[in-house]
Short mmCIF file of C-alpha atoms and ligand atoms in Angstrom, two decimals:
data_model
loop_
_atom_site.label_atom_id
_atom_site.label_comp_id
_atom_site.label_asym_id
_atom_site.label_seq_id
_atom_site.Cartn_x
_atom_site.Cartn_y
_atom_site.Cartn_z
CA UNK A 286 99.31 290.51 75.56
CA UNK A 287 98.09 292.24 78.74
CA UNK A 288 100.52 293.80 81.14
CA UNK A 289 102.20 291.17 83.34
CA UNK A 290 103.21 291.91 86.90
CA UNK A 291 106.39 290.21 87.92
CA UNK A 292 108.05 289.20 91.18
CA UNK A 293 111.79 288.58 91.02
CA UNK A 294 113.09 286.45 93.87
CA UNK A 295 116.83 287.05 93.90
CA UNK A 296 116.87 290.25 91.83
CA UNK A 297 120.49 291.18 92.55
CA UNK A 298 121.98 287.93 91.20
CA UNK A 299 122.99 287.27 87.62
CA UNK A 300 119.56 286.02 86.44
CA UNK A 301 117.71 288.71 88.39
CA UNK A 302 119.77 291.49 86.81
CA UNK A 303 119.27 290.07 83.33
CA UNK A 304 115.53 289.76 84.00
CA UNK A 305 115.40 293.47 84.85
CA UNK A 306 117.23 294.18 81.59
CA UNK A 307 114.48 292.28 79.74
CA UNK A 308 111.82 294.24 81.61
CA UNK A 309 113.55 297.53 80.77
CA UNK A 310 113.15 296.67 77.08
CA UNK A 311 109.38 296.14 77.45
CA UNK A 312 108.21 298.59 80.06
CA UNK A 313 104.78 298.68 78.43
CA UNK A 314 104.31 294.92 78.92
CA UNK A 315 106.08 294.08 82.16
CA UNK A 316 105.84 295.69 85.57
CA UNK A 317 107.90 294.96 88.68
CA UNK A 318 105.71 294.16 91.67
CA UNK A 319 108.22 292.59 94.06
CA UNK A 320 112.01 292.39 94.31
CA UNK A 321 113.90 290.32 96.87
CA UNK A 322 117.58 289.94 97.75
CA UNK A 323 119.58 288.23 100.46
CA UNK A 324 122.29 290.78 101.25
CA UNK A 325 122.96 293.14 98.36
CA UNK A 326 121.11 296.10 99.84
CA UNK A 327 122.72 298.82 97.68
CA UNK A 328 121.79 297.19 94.40
CA UNK A 329 118.33 296.23 95.68
CA UNK A 330 117.64 299.87 96.57
CA UNK A 331 118.78 301.10 93.15
CA UNK A 332 116.69 298.44 91.35
CA UNK A 333 113.59 299.20 93.40
CA UNK A 334 113.80 302.90 92.57
CA UNK A 335 114.63 302.40 88.88
CA UNK A 336 111.80 299.91 88.31
CA UNK A 337 109.38 301.49 90.75
CA UNK A 338 108.75 298.20 92.56
CA UNK A 339 105.73 298.16 94.88
CA UNK A 340 107.31 295.84 97.44
CA UNK A 341 110.83 294.85 98.38
CA UNK A 342 112.18 292.18 100.73
CA UNK A 343 115.70 292.14 102.11
CA UNK A 344 116.17 288.63 103.53
CA UNK A 345 119.02 289.62 105.83
CA UNK A 346 117.11 291.36 108.62
CA UNK A 347 120.22 293.30 109.71
CA UNK A 348 119.96 295.35 106.53
CA UNK A 349 116.27 296.16 106.86
CA UNK A 350 116.69 299.66 108.35
CA UNK A 351 119.10 300.74 105.62
CA UNK A 352 116.76 299.59 102.82
CA UNK A 353 113.61 300.91 104.51
CA UNK A 354 115.17 304.35 105.06
CA UNK A 355 116.34 304.59 101.46
CA UNK A 356 113.00 303.56 99.94
CA UNK A 357 110.61 305.31 102.28
CA UNK A 358 110.66 308.59 100.27
CA UNK A 359 109.74 306.59 97.15
CA UNK A 360 106.66 305.01 98.76
CA UNK A 361 108.09 301.51 98.25
CA UNK A 362 107.11 299.07 100.98
CA UNK A 363 110.02 297.24 102.55
CA UNK A 364 109.96 293.92 104.42
CA UNK A 365 112.63 291.66 105.90
CA UNK A 366 113.21 287.91 106.12
CA UNK A 367 112.33 284.81 104.13
CA UNK A 368 108.90 284.57 105.77
CA UNK A 369 107.97 287.92 104.16
CA UNK A 370 108.97 286.56 100.75
CA UNK A 371 106.66 283.56 101.28
CA UNK A 372 103.81 285.83 102.43
CA UNK A 373 104.13 288.37 99.61
CA UNK A 374 104.66 285.97 96.73
CA UNK A 375 101.01 284.86 96.80
CA UNK A 376 99.70 288.43 96.34
CA UNK A 377 96.89 289.00 93.83
CA UNK A 378 99.06 291.70 92.26
CA UNK A 379 101.57 289.16 90.98
CA UNK A 380 101.20 287.21 87.72
CA UNK A 381 104.66 285.68 87.30
CA UNK A 382 107.24 284.71 89.91
CA UNK A 383 110.83 284.41 88.69
CA UNK A 384 112.66 282.11 91.10
CA UNK A 385 116.28 283.12 90.67
CA UNK A 386 117.66 282.54 94.15
CA UNK A 387 120.69 280.33 94.64
CA UNK A 388 120.38 276.75 95.82
CA UNK A 389 118.06 274.97 98.24
CA UNK A 390 117.25 278.24 100.01
CA UNK A 391 114.82 278.92 97.16
CA UNK A 392 112.57 275.96 97.95
CA UNK A 393 110.34 277.49 100.61
CA UNK A 394 109.36 280.56 98.61
CA UNK A 395 108.96 278.53 95.41
CA UNK A 396 106.50 276.26 97.21
CA UNK A 397 104.63 279.31 98.51
CA UNK A 398 104.32 280.66 94.95
CA UNK A 399 103.21 277.27 93.60
CA UNK A 400 100.57 276.96 96.33
CA UNK A 401 99.26 280.40 95.34
CA UNK A 402 98.84 279.09 91.78
CA UNK A 403 101.29 281.58 90.28
CA UNK A 404 103.05 281.11 86.98
CA UNK A 405 106.58 280.19 87.94
CA UNK A 406 109.50 281.21 85.74
CA UNK A 407 111.85 278.63 87.21
CA UNK A 408 115.52 279.57 87.32
CA UNK A 409 116.27 277.84 90.63
CA UNK A 410 116.93 274.29 89.43
CA UNK A 411 117.93 273.07 92.90
CA UNK A 412 114.26 273.36 93.89
CA UNK A 413 113.27 270.64 91.44
CA UNK A 414 116.34 268.54 92.15
CA UNK A 415 115.69 268.46 95.89
CA UNK A 416 111.91 268.15 95.84
CA UNK A 417 110.85 267.40 92.25
CA UNK A 418 107.96 265.07 93.00
CA UNK A 419 106.56 267.32 95.72
CA UNK A 420 106.83 270.54 93.73
CA UNK A 421 105.31 269.01 90.57
CA UNK A 422 102.44 267.44 92.55
CA UNK A 423 101.72 270.79 94.22
CA UNK A 424 101.89 272.57 90.87
CA UNK A 425 99.30 270.18 89.43
CA UNK A 426 97.09 270.51 92.49
CA UNK A 427 97.18 274.32 92.52
CA UNK A 428 97.28 274.73 88.72
CA UNK A 429 100.57 276.60 88.86
CA UNK A 430 102.30 276.61 85.49
CA UNK A 431 106.07 276.08 85.64
CA UNK A 432 107.99 277.63 82.75
CA UNK A 433 111.70 276.81 82.55
CA UNK A 434 114.30 279.58 82.52
CA UNK A 435 117.35 277.32 82.49
CA UNK A 436 118.53 277.71 78.86
CA UNK A 437 118.56 273.96 78.16
CA UNK A 438 115.09 273.43 79.57
CA UNK A 439 113.70 276.48 77.84
CA UNK A 440 115.13 274.97 74.64
CA UNK A 441 113.50 271.58 75.31
CA UNK A 442 110.23 273.31 76.17
CA UNK A 443 110.38 275.20 72.85
CA UNK A 444 111.29 272.00 70.93
CA UNK A 445 108.15 270.38 72.37
CA UNK A 446 105.83 273.18 71.26
CA UNK A 447 103.51 272.06 68.51
CA UNK A 448 104.15 268.38 69.24
CA UNK A 449 101.44 267.81 71.83
CA UNK A 450 100.93 264.13 72.57
CA UNK A 451 104.02 262.93 70.69
CA UNK A 452 106.17 260.79 72.93
CA UNK A 453 109.73 261.98 73.54
CA UNK A 454 112.19 259.34 72.38
CA UNK A 455 115.17 261.17 73.81
CA UNK A 456 116.25 264.51 75.21
CA UNK A 457 119.69 265.62 74.11
CA UNK A 458 120.90 267.96 76.83
CA UNK A 459 123.82 270.01 75.52
CA UNK A 460 126.77 270.91 77.76
CA UNK A 461 129.57 273.35 77.02
CA UNK A 462 131.95 271.05 78.90
CA UNK A 463 133.08 273.97 81.06
CA UNK A 464 136.60 275.38 81.39
CA UNK A 465 138.26 271.95 81.95
CA UNK A 466 136.91 270.12 78.93
CA UNK A 467 140.37 269.71 77.40
CA UNK A 468 142.32 269.34 80.65
CA UNK A 469 143.71 266.02 81.85
CA UNK A 470 142.38 264.48 85.05
CA UNK A 471 145.68 265.31 86.74
CA UNK A 472 145.49 268.97 85.68
CA UNK A 473 141.87 269.20 86.81
CA UNK A 474 142.77 267.76 90.21
CA UNK A 475 145.02 270.81 90.78
CA UNK A 476 142.58 273.38 89.38
CA UNK A 477 142.27 276.62 91.33
CA UNK A 478 139.16 278.58 92.13
CA UNK A 479 140.08 281.29 89.59
CA UNK A 480 140.47 278.69 86.84
CA UNK A 481 137.17 277.03 87.72
CA UNK A 482 135.40 280.39 87.71
CA UNK A 483 136.57 281.17 84.19
CA UNK A 484 133.66 279.81 82.14
CA UNK A 485 134.20 279.91 78.36
CA UNK A 486 130.65 280.81 77.22
CA UNK A 487 128.21 281.78 79.92
CA UNK A 488 128.39 284.66 82.34
CA UNK A 489 126.81 283.36 85.57
CA UNK A 490 126.97 283.46 89.35
CA UNK A 491 129.82 281.71 91.17
CA UNK A 492 127.87 278.67 92.44
CA UNK A 493 126.60 277.65 89.01
CA UNK A 494 129.96 278.42 87.39
CA UNK A 495 131.71 275.93 89.70
CA UNK A 496 128.88 273.47 89.00
CA UNK A 497 129.62 273.90 85.29
CA UNK A 498 133.31 273.19 85.85
CA UNK A 499 132.53 269.91 87.68
CA UNK A 500 129.62 269.29 85.28
CA UNK A 501 127.38 268.89 88.32
CA UNK A 502 125.33 271.64 86.70
CA UNK A 503 124.52 269.20 83.89
CA UNK A 504 123.80 266.53 86.50
CA UNK A 505 121.32 268.85 88.22
CA UNK A 506 119.82 269.64 84.82
CA UNK A 507 119.26 265.93 84.04
CA UNK A 508 117.13 265.71 87.19
CA UNK A 509 115.43 269.04 86.45
CA UNK A 510 114.50 267.74 82.97
CA UNK A 511 113.10 264.55 84.44
CA UNK A 512 110.61 266.54 86.51
CA UNK A 513 109.77 269.26 84.00
CA UNK A 514 109.16 266.89 81.10
CA UNK A 515 108.40 263.57 82.82
CA UNK A 516 111.26 261.92 80.94
CA UNK A 517 113.10 259.04 82.68
CA UNK A 518 116.88 259.27 83.11
CA UNK A 519 117.58 256.60 80.44
CA UNK A 520 116.04 258.90 77.86
CA UNK A 521 118.14 261.93 78.80
CA UNK A 522 121.41 262.03 76.93
CA UNK A 523 124.17 264.55 77.66
CA UNK A 524 126.18 265.71 74.66
CA UNK A 525 129.13 268.09 74.90
CA UNK A 526 128.75 271.00 72.50
CA UNK A 527 131.49 273.54 73.28
CA UNK A 528 130.05 276.43 71.25
CA UNK A 529 126.75 276.47 73.23
CA UNK A 530 124.80 277.42 70.09
CA UNK A 531 122.31 274.55 70.32
CA UNK A 532 120.74 274.92 73.76
CA UNK A 533 119.24 271.40 73.70
CA UNK A 534 117.30 269.04 71.45
CA UNK A 535 114.33 266.70 71.46
CA UNK A 536 114.31 263.47 69.45
CA UNK A 537 110.99 261.89 68.46
CA UNK A 538 110.11 258.28 67.65
CA UNK A 539 110.61 258.82 63.92
CA UNK A 540 114.21 259.91 64.49
CA UNK A 541 113.42 263.55 63.80
CA UNK A 542 115.42 265.86 66.09
CA UNK A 543 114.29 269.40 66.86
CA UNK A 544 116.94 271.83 68.17
CA UNK A 545 116.66 275.31 69.64
CA UNK A 546 119.54 277.67 68.92
CA UNK A 547 120.92 281.07 69.70
CA UNK A 548 124.03 282.71 71.07
CA UNK A 549 124.48 281.98 74.78
CA UNK A 550 122.38 284.70 76.39
CA UNK A 551 120.10 283.96 79.34
CA UNK A 552 117.84 286.89 78.50
CA UNK A 553 116.27 284.86 75.67
CA UNK A 554 115.01 282.18 78.04
CA UNK A 555 113.98 284.72 80.69
CA UNK A 556 112.01 286.79 78.20
CA UNK A 557 110.28 283.76 76.70
CA UNK A 558 109.11 282.66 80.15
CA UNK A 559 107.77 286.19 80.75
CA UNK A 560 106.03 286.55 77.36
CA UNK A 561 104.94 282.93 76.76
CA UNK A 562 103.30 281.93 74.50
CA UNK A 563 104.11 285.14 72.63
CA UNK A 564 107.53 286.11 71.31
CA UNK A 565 108.86 289.62 71.68
CA UNK A 566 111.83 291.41 70.11
CA UNK A 567 115.09 291.39 72.10
CA UNK A 568 118.25 293.42 71.54
CA UNK A 569 120.55 290.39 71.57
CA UNK A 570 123.13 289.16 69.08
CA UNK A 571 121.55 287.16 66.25
CA UNK A 572 123.03 283.99 64.77
CA UNK A 573 125.07 284.27 61.58
CA UNK A 574 125.45 280.67 60.44
CA UNK A 575 127.91 281.38 57.64
CA UNK A 576 130.16 283.30 60.03
CA UNK A 577 129.83 280.47 62.56
CA UNK A 578 131.09 277.96 59.97
CA UNK A 579 130.79 274.86 62.12
CA UNK A 580 129.69 273.60 65.50
CA UNK A 581 130.90 270.42 67.17
CA UNK A 582 129.77 267.60 69.47
CA UNK A 583 131.38 264.97 71.68
CA UNK A 584 130.43 262.45 74.35
CA UNK A 585 131.04 263.65 77.92
CA UNK A 586 134.05 262.15 79.73
CA UNK A 587 132.46 260.34 82.67
CA UNK A 588 135.88 259.61 84.25
CA UNK A 589 136.98 263.23 84.33
CA UNK A 590 133.53 264.44 85.40
CA UNK A 591 132.13 261.97 87.97
CA UNK A 592 129.26 264.35 88.80
CA UNK A 593 127.32 263.07 85.80
CA UNK A 594 127.42 259.46 87.05
CA UNK A 595 126.40 260.64 90.53
CA UNK A 596 123.42 262.50 89.13
CA UNK A 597 122.18 259.56 87.04
CA UNK A 598 122.58 257.38 90.13
CA UNK A 599 120.68 259.84 92.35
CA UNK A 600 117.86 259.96 89.81
CA UNK A 601 117.72 256.15 89.58
CA UNK A 602 117.58 255.77 93.37
CA UNK A 603 115.00 258.55 93.66
CA UNK A 604 113.46 259.45 97.02
CA UNK A 605 115.60 261.93 98.92
CA UNK A 606 118.82 260.92 97.09
CA UNK A 607 118.83 263.90 94.68
CA UNK A 608 118.28 266.16 97.73
CA UNK A 609 121.29 264.57 99.45
CA UNK A 610 123.38 265.04 96.32
CA UNK A 611 122.32 268.66 95.94
CA UNK A 612 122.96 269.60 99.58
CA UNK A 613 126.37 267.93 99.68
CA UNK A 614 127.26 269.70 96.46
CA UNK A 615 126.19 273.10 97.81
CA UNK A 616 128.30 272.59 100.94
CA UNK A 617 131.30 271.36 98.95
CA UNK A 618 131.12 274.15 96.35
CA UNK A 619 131.02 276.72 99.16
CA UNK A 620 134.11 275.10 100.72
CA UNK A 621 135.89 275.09 97.34
CA UNK A 622 135.05 278.78 96.90
CA UNK A 623 136.64 279.41 100.32
CA UNK A 624 139.81 277.59 99.14
CA UNK A 625 139.24 274.92 101.80
CA UNK A 626 139.14 271.85 99.53
CA UNK A 627 140.44 270.78 96.13
CA UNK A 628 138.44 270.44 92.94
CA UNK A 629 137.81 266.68 93.05
CA UNK A 630 137.02 266.91 96.77
CA UNK A 631 133.71 268.43 95.63
CA UNK A 632 132.44 265.28 93.92
CA UNK A 633 134.19 263.01 96.47
CA UNK A 634 132.22 264.75 99.23
CA UNK A 635 128.99 264.35 97.28
CA UNK A 636 129.62 260.64 96.72
CA UNK A 637 130.36 260.01 100.40
CA UNK A 638 127.25 261.87 101.52
CA UNK A 639 125.14 259.86 99.09
CA UNK A 640 126.49 256.71 100.80
CA UNK A 641 126.21 257.96 104.38
CA UNK A 642 123.09 260.12 104.75
CA UNK A 643 119.88 258.26 105.57
CA UNK A 644 117.94 257.26 102.45
CA UNK A 645 114.18 257.84 102.40
CA UNK A 646 112.24 256.31 99.53
CA UNK A 647 109.12 258.49 99.78
CA UNK A 648 110.03 261.75 101.48
CA UNK A 649 107.45 264.35 102.44
CA UNK A 650 108.39 268.02 102.52
CA UNK A 651 109.50 267.90 106.17
CA UNK A 652 111.85 265.02 105.45
CA UNK A 653 113.26 266.94 102.47
CA UNK A 654 114.16 269.87 104.75
CA UNK A 655 115.59 267.42 107.31
CA UNK A 656 117.57 265.60 104.62
CA UNK A 657 119.03 268.90 103.43
CA UNK A 658 120.18 269.68 106.98
CA UNK A 659 121.59 266.18 107.51
CA UNK A 660 123.44 266.16 104.22
CA UNK A 661 124.89 269.60 104.95
CA UNK A 662 126.07 268.40 108.37
CA UNK A 663 127.66 265.25 106.89
CA UNK A 664 129.33 267.26 104.14
CA UNK A 665 130.73 269.72 106.70
CA UNK A 666 132.19 266.88 108.76
CA UNK A 667 133.84 265.40 105.67
CA UNK A 668 135.10 268.81 104.53
CA UNK A 669 136.52 269.61 108.00
CA UNK A 670 138.57 266.40 107.85
CA UNK A 671 139.85 267.06 104.33
CA UNK A 672 140.74 270.70 104.92
CA UNK A 673 142.54 270.20 108.20
MG1 MG B 794 121.60 275.54 82.08
#
């Protein structure tokens, strides 16, 4: 395997930091070309120096001076703003772009990387939820390979290897069930931010951790799987698997089911996207099946977790509906994290936005950006009323 030059969009977040850990284990194979961050200037500076990045973008332009001054003695070029990310991501010096920004804000730079024909290590699932058809069409047109970094989708991708041409009968998307799996609906309705942020298995950023508590994360992943693997919603089955050992499964026409397993550790999926199709050693915890004893499965509770029904519905309606759902969810999760609304207000807000925001059956990219703005505005209006 030749040396691969990597851009990490969102290097100071949970996925970005774990990606740098992977790179630090294979310095001979991976090289950091570009790092970007929204606001975390201190960490960005430290990362850039440690990994000797060639270019750095701080999206918040107010922090440009601070980052530029700190990196100037190290001959690291510093830029500011999202436009710089979009300009730099197409550079000939980049082989792989890891998209690990949070939410819809990642769409613009992901599209820029796809248009430049880069290999995308996709960790920003909201990109495919909001604009799946558009992103996949552009990827085909510009021959950009999209490799999943979401653990479930990396698992599905691995379960499909060696089965070229075989039709997928079903995808079994596993879900930990989040921190409220055993809570009653009444208890969940009174859940606090601290309780929702306490995920049993995975260590992740706050947005995705709240999404896991509502199970909207699994809803987003259903839509992500539809675009990555071309599998219709009816063939994507969610199964609760609290131990998170099986990261997902593919069932074929003959009833054979292939599973991908490991301890919950995002670095596995990140590294595989970086090294694909090769496999490299990783200093993670290995499975000991005898010590594990047993693993368990259950159907998801659609009453307690309405986000799943909303996601299937958004996928069925298609068009800009998944974009509406995603934007409303981002706005509502932010409000929940600010203690402005209750736990079930998140999915209530999403449902109302899906009813109220203008539906477009065949959106182009401009209408996706407009839909995102409209859905955010509607969600804010709803949230303002609830939180008053
Ligand atoms: Mg996942």
